[in-house]
CSV table of C-alpha atoms in Angstrom, one decimal:
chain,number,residue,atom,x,y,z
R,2,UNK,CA,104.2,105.2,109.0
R,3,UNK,CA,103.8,104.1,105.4
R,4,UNK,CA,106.1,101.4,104.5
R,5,UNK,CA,106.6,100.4,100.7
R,6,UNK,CA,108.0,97.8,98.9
R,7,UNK,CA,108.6,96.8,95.2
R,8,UNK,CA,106.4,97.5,93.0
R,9,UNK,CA,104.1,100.7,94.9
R,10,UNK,CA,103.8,103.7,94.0
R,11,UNK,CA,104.8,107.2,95.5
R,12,UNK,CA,103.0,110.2,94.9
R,13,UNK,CA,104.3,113.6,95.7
R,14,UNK,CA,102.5,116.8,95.0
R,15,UNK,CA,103.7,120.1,94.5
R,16,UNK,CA,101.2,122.7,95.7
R,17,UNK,CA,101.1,126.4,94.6
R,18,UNK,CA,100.4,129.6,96.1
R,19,UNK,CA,97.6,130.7,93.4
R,20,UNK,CA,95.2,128.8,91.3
R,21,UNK,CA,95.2,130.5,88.0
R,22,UNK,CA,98.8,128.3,86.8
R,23,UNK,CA,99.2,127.2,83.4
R,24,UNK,CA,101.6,124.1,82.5
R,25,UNK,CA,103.0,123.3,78.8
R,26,UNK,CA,104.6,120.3,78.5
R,27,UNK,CA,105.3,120.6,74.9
R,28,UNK,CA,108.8,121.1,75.6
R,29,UNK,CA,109.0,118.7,78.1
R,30,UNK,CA,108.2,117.0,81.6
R,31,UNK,CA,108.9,118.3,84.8
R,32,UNK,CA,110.3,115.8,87.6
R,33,UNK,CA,110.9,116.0,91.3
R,34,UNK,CA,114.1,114.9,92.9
R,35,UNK,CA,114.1,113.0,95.8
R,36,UNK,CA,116.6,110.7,98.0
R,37,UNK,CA,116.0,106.7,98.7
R,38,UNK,CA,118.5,106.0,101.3
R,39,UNK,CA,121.7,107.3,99.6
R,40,UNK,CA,120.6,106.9,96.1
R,41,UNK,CA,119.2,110.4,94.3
R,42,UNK,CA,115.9,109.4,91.7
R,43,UNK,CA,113.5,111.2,89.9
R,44,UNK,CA,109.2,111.0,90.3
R,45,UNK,CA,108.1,111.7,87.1
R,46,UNK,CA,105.3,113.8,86.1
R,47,UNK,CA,101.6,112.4,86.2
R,48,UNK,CA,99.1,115.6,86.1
R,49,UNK,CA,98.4,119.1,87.1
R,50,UNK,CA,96.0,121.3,88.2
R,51,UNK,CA,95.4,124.7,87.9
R,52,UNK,CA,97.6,125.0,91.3
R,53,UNK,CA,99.1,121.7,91.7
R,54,UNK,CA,101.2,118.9,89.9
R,55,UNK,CA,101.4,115.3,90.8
R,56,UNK,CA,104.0,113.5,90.9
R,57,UNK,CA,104.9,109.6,91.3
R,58,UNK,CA,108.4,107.0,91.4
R,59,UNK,CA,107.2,103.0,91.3
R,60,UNK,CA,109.6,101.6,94.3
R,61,UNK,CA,112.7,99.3,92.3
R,62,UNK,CA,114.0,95.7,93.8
R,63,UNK,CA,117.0,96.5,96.1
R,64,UNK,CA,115.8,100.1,97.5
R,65,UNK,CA,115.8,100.4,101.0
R,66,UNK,CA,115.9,103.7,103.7
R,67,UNK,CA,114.7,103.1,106.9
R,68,UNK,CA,114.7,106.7,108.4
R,69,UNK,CA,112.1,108.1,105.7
R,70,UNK,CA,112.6,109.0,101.7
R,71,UNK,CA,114.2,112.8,101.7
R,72,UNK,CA,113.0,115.9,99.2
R,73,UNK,CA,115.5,117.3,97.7
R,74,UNK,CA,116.2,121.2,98.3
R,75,UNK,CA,114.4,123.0,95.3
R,76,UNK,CA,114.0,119.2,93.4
R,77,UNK,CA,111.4,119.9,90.8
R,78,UNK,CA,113.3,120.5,87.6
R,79,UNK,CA,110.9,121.7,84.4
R,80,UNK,CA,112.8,119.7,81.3
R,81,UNK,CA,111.8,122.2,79.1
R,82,UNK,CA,108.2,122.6,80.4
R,83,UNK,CA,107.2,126.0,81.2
R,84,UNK,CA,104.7,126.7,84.7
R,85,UNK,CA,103.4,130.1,84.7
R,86,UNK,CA,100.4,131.5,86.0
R,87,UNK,CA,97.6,133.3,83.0
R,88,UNK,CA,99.5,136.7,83.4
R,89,UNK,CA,102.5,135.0,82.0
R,90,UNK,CA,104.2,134.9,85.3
R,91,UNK,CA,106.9,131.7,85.8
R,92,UNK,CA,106.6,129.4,88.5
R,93,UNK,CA,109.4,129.3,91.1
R,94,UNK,CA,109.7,126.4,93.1
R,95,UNK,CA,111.7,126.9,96.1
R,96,UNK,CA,112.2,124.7,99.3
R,97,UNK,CA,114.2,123.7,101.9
R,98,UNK,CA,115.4,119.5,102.2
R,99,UNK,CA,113.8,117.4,104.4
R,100,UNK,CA,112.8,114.1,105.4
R,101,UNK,CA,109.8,112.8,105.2
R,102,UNK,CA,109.7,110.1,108.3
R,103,UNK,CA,106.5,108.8,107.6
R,104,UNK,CA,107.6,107.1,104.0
R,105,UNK,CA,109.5,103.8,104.0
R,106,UNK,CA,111.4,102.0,101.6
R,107,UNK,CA,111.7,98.5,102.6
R,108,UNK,CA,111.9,95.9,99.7
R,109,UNK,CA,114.0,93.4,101.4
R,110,UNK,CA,112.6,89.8,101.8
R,111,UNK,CA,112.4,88.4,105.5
R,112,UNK,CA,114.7,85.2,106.4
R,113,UNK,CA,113.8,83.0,109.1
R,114,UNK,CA,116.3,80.4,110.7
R,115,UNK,CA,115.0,77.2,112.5
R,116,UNK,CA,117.2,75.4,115.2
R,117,UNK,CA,116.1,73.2,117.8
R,118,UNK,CA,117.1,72.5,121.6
R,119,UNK,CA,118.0,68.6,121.0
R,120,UNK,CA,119.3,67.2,117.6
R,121,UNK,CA,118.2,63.5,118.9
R,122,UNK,CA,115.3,62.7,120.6
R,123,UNK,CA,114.5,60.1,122.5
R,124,UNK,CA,111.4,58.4,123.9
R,125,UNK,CA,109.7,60.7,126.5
R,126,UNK,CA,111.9,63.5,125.4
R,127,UNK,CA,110.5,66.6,123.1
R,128,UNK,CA,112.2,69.5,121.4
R,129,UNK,CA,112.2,73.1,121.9
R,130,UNK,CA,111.9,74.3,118.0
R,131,UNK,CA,112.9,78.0,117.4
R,132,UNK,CA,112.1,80.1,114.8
R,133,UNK,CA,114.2,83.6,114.4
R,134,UNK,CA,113.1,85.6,111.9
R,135,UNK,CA,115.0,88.8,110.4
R,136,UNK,CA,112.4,91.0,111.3
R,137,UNK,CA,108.9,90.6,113.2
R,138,UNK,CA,107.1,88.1,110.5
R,139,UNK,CA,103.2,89.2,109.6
R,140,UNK,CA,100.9,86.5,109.4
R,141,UNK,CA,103.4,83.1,110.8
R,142,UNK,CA,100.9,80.7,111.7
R,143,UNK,CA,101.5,76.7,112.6
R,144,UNK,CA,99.5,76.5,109.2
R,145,UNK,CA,102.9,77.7,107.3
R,146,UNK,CA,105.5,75.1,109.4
R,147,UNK,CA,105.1,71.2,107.6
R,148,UNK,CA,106.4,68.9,110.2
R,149,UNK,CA,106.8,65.0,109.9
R,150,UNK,CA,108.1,62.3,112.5
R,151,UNK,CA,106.0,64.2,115.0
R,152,UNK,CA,103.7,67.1,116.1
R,153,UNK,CA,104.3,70.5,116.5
R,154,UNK,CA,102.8,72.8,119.3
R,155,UNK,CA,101.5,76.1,118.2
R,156,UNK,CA,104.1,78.8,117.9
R,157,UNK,CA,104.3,81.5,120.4
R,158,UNK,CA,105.8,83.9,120.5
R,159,UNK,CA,109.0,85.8,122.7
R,160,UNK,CA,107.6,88.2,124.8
R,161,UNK,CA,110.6,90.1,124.7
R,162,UNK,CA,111.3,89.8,121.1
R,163,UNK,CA,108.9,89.4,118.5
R,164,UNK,CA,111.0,87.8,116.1
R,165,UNK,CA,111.5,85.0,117.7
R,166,UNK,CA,108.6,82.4,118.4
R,167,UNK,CA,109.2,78.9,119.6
R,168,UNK,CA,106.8,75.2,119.6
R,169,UNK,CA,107.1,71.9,121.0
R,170,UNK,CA,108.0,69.1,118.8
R,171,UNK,CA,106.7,65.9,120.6
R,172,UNK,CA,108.3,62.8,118.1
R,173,UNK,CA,105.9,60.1,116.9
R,174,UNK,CA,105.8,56.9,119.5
R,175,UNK,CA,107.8,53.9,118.8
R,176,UNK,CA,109.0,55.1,115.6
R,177,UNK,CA,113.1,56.3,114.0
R,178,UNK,CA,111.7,57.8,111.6
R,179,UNK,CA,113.3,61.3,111.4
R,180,UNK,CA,111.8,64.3,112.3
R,181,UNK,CA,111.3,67.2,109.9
R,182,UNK,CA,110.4,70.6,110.9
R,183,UNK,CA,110.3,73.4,107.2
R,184,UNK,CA,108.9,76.4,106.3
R,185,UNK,CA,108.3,77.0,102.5
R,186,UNK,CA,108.6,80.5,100.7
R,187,UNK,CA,105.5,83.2,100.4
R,188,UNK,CA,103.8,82.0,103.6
R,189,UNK,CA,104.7,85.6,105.6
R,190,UNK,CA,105.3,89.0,105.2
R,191,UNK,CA,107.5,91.7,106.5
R,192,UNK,CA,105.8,94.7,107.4
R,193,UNK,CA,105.8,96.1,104.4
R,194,UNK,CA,104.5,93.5,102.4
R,195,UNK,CA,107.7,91.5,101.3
R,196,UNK,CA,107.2,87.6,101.3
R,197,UNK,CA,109.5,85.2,102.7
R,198,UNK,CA,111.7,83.6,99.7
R,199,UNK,CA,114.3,81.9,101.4
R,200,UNK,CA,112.1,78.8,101.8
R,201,UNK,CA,115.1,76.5,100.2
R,202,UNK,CA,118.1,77.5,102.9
R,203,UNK,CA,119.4,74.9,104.6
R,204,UNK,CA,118.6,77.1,108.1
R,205,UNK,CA,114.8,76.5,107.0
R,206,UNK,CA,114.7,73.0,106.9
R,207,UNK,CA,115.0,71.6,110.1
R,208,UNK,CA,116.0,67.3,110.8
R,209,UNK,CA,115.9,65.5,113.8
R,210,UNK,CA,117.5,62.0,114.7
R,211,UNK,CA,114.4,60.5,116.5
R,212,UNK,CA,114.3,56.8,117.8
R,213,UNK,CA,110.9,56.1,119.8
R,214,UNK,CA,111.6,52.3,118.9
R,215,UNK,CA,110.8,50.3,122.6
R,216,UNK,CA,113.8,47.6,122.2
R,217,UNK,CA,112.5,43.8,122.3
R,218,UNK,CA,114.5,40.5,123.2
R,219,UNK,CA,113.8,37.1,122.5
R,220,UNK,CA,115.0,33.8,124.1
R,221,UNK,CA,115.8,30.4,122.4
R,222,UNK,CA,117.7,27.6,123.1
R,223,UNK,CA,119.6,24.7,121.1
R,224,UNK,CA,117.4,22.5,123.2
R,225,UNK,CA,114.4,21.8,124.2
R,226,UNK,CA,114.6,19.5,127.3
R,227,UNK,CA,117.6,18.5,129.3
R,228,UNK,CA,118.8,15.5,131.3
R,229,UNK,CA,121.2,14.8,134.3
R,230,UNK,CA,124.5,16.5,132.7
R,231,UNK,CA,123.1,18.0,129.8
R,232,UNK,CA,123.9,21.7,128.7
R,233,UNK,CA,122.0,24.2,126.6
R,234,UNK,CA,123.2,27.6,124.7
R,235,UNK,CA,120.5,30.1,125.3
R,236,UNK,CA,120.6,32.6,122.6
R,237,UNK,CA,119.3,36.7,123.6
R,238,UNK,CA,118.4,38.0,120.3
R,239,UNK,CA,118.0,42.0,120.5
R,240,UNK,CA,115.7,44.2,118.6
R,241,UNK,CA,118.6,46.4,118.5
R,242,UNK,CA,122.6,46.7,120.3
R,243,UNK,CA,122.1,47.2,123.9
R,244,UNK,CA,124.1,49.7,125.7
R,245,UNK,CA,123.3,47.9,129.5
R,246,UNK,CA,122.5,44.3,128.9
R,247,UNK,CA,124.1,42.7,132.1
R,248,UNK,CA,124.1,39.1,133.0
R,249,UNK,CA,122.2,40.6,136.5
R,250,UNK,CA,119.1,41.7,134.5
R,251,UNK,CA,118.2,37.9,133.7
R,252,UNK,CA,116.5,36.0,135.8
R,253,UNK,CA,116.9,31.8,136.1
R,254,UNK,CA,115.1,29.2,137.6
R,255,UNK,CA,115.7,25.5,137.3
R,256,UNK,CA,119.5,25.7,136.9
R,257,UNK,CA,122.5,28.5,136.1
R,258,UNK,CA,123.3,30.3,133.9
């Protein structure tokens, strides 16, 4: 299958039954009619030979048939030109509708959406990072994906659906820094050739909470040495709030605490 896209060309040619045929386009150009998806257009006139004419339609934003352009029954219309063969004989130009299958329109960008498995990420922990494209994506490599706040695997991808590939984001180590997972536009293709554009959605730009930070404590005290009866304030400064901090993870020798 051929598919097209904005921008290419299509070329149809009329063939004839003899090779003696004459065409005047002083009158006029011919065209052939032919159907994008529901949409009727015209393929204008480009040359002729003594038994054929060429015809071709540039392929507009926004056209799109998925099942193969169709020929119209009996499309080619003369506007004024005249065919005839060298005996003086008119042309007639008669035929049946059909499809032809192997002829594509596609000029519709691909999207891609990224989520992940976890939103926060802890130490030890990683991320399952998905990317779902709108159709199967030609050319996605880890070289398109710009990550910070961590690594990302290679993409793989599904084995039952190819537009779906999935990585492993490991977070940087002690670190809450966010992570950032993005893909920008025009790094894939569709299969027909349209790039990616929607590289400034919200669903392409990917944040994770990430807090690798190790929590630290220190110890001081209001005093420094202690006699019979004396008391001192020990202060437990955190790096950060503690969810667990219990008096049963201190230890104390020398006294009570």
């Amino acid at each position: 299958n051929s598919r097209v896209n904005e921008g290419d060309v299509i070329n149809f040619t009329v063939y004839m039954d003899k090779i003696n045929m004459v065409l005047d386009t002083s009158g006029g150009l011919p065209t052939l009619a032919f159907t994008i998806g529901t949409t009727v257009v015209q393929a204008s006139y480009a040359s002729h030979t003594t038994s054929t004419i060429l015809f071709n339609y540039t392929v507009l934003a926004g056209q799109t048939d998925t099942d193969g352009v169709t020929l119209n029954a009996n499309g080619v219309s003369y506007n004024g030109s005249i065919y005839k063969d060298t005996y003086g004989n008119l042309a007639s130009i008669v035929y049946p509708a059909w499809t032809v299958g192997s002829v594509l329109v596609d000029t519709t960008s691909p999207t891609l959406t990224i989520t992940s498995s976890r939103n926060a990420i802890l130490a030890g922990q990683t991320a399952t990072i998905t990317f779902t494209f709108s159709e199967a994506p030609t050319g996605f490599a880890a070289s398109d994906i710009t990550t910070t706040g961590g690594t990302l695997g290679t993409p793989t991808v599904s084995s039952t659906d190819t537009k779906v590939y999935t990585a492993t984001f490991t977070p940087t180590a002690n670190s809450n820094a966010n992570g950032i997972v993005s893909v920008t536009n025009g790094v894939f293709t569709d299969s027909a050739g349209n790039a990616n554009t929607d590289g400034s959605d919200a669903n392409n730009f990917l944040t994770l909470a990430v807090d690798t930070l190790i929590p630290t404590i220190a110890v001081s005290s209001n005093k420094s040495s202690l006699q019979g009866g004396d008391s001192a304030t020990l202060t437990f400064t955190l790096s950060e709030a503690a969810t667990n901090f219990l008096a049963s993870d201190i230890t104390v020798n020398g006294g009570t605490l």
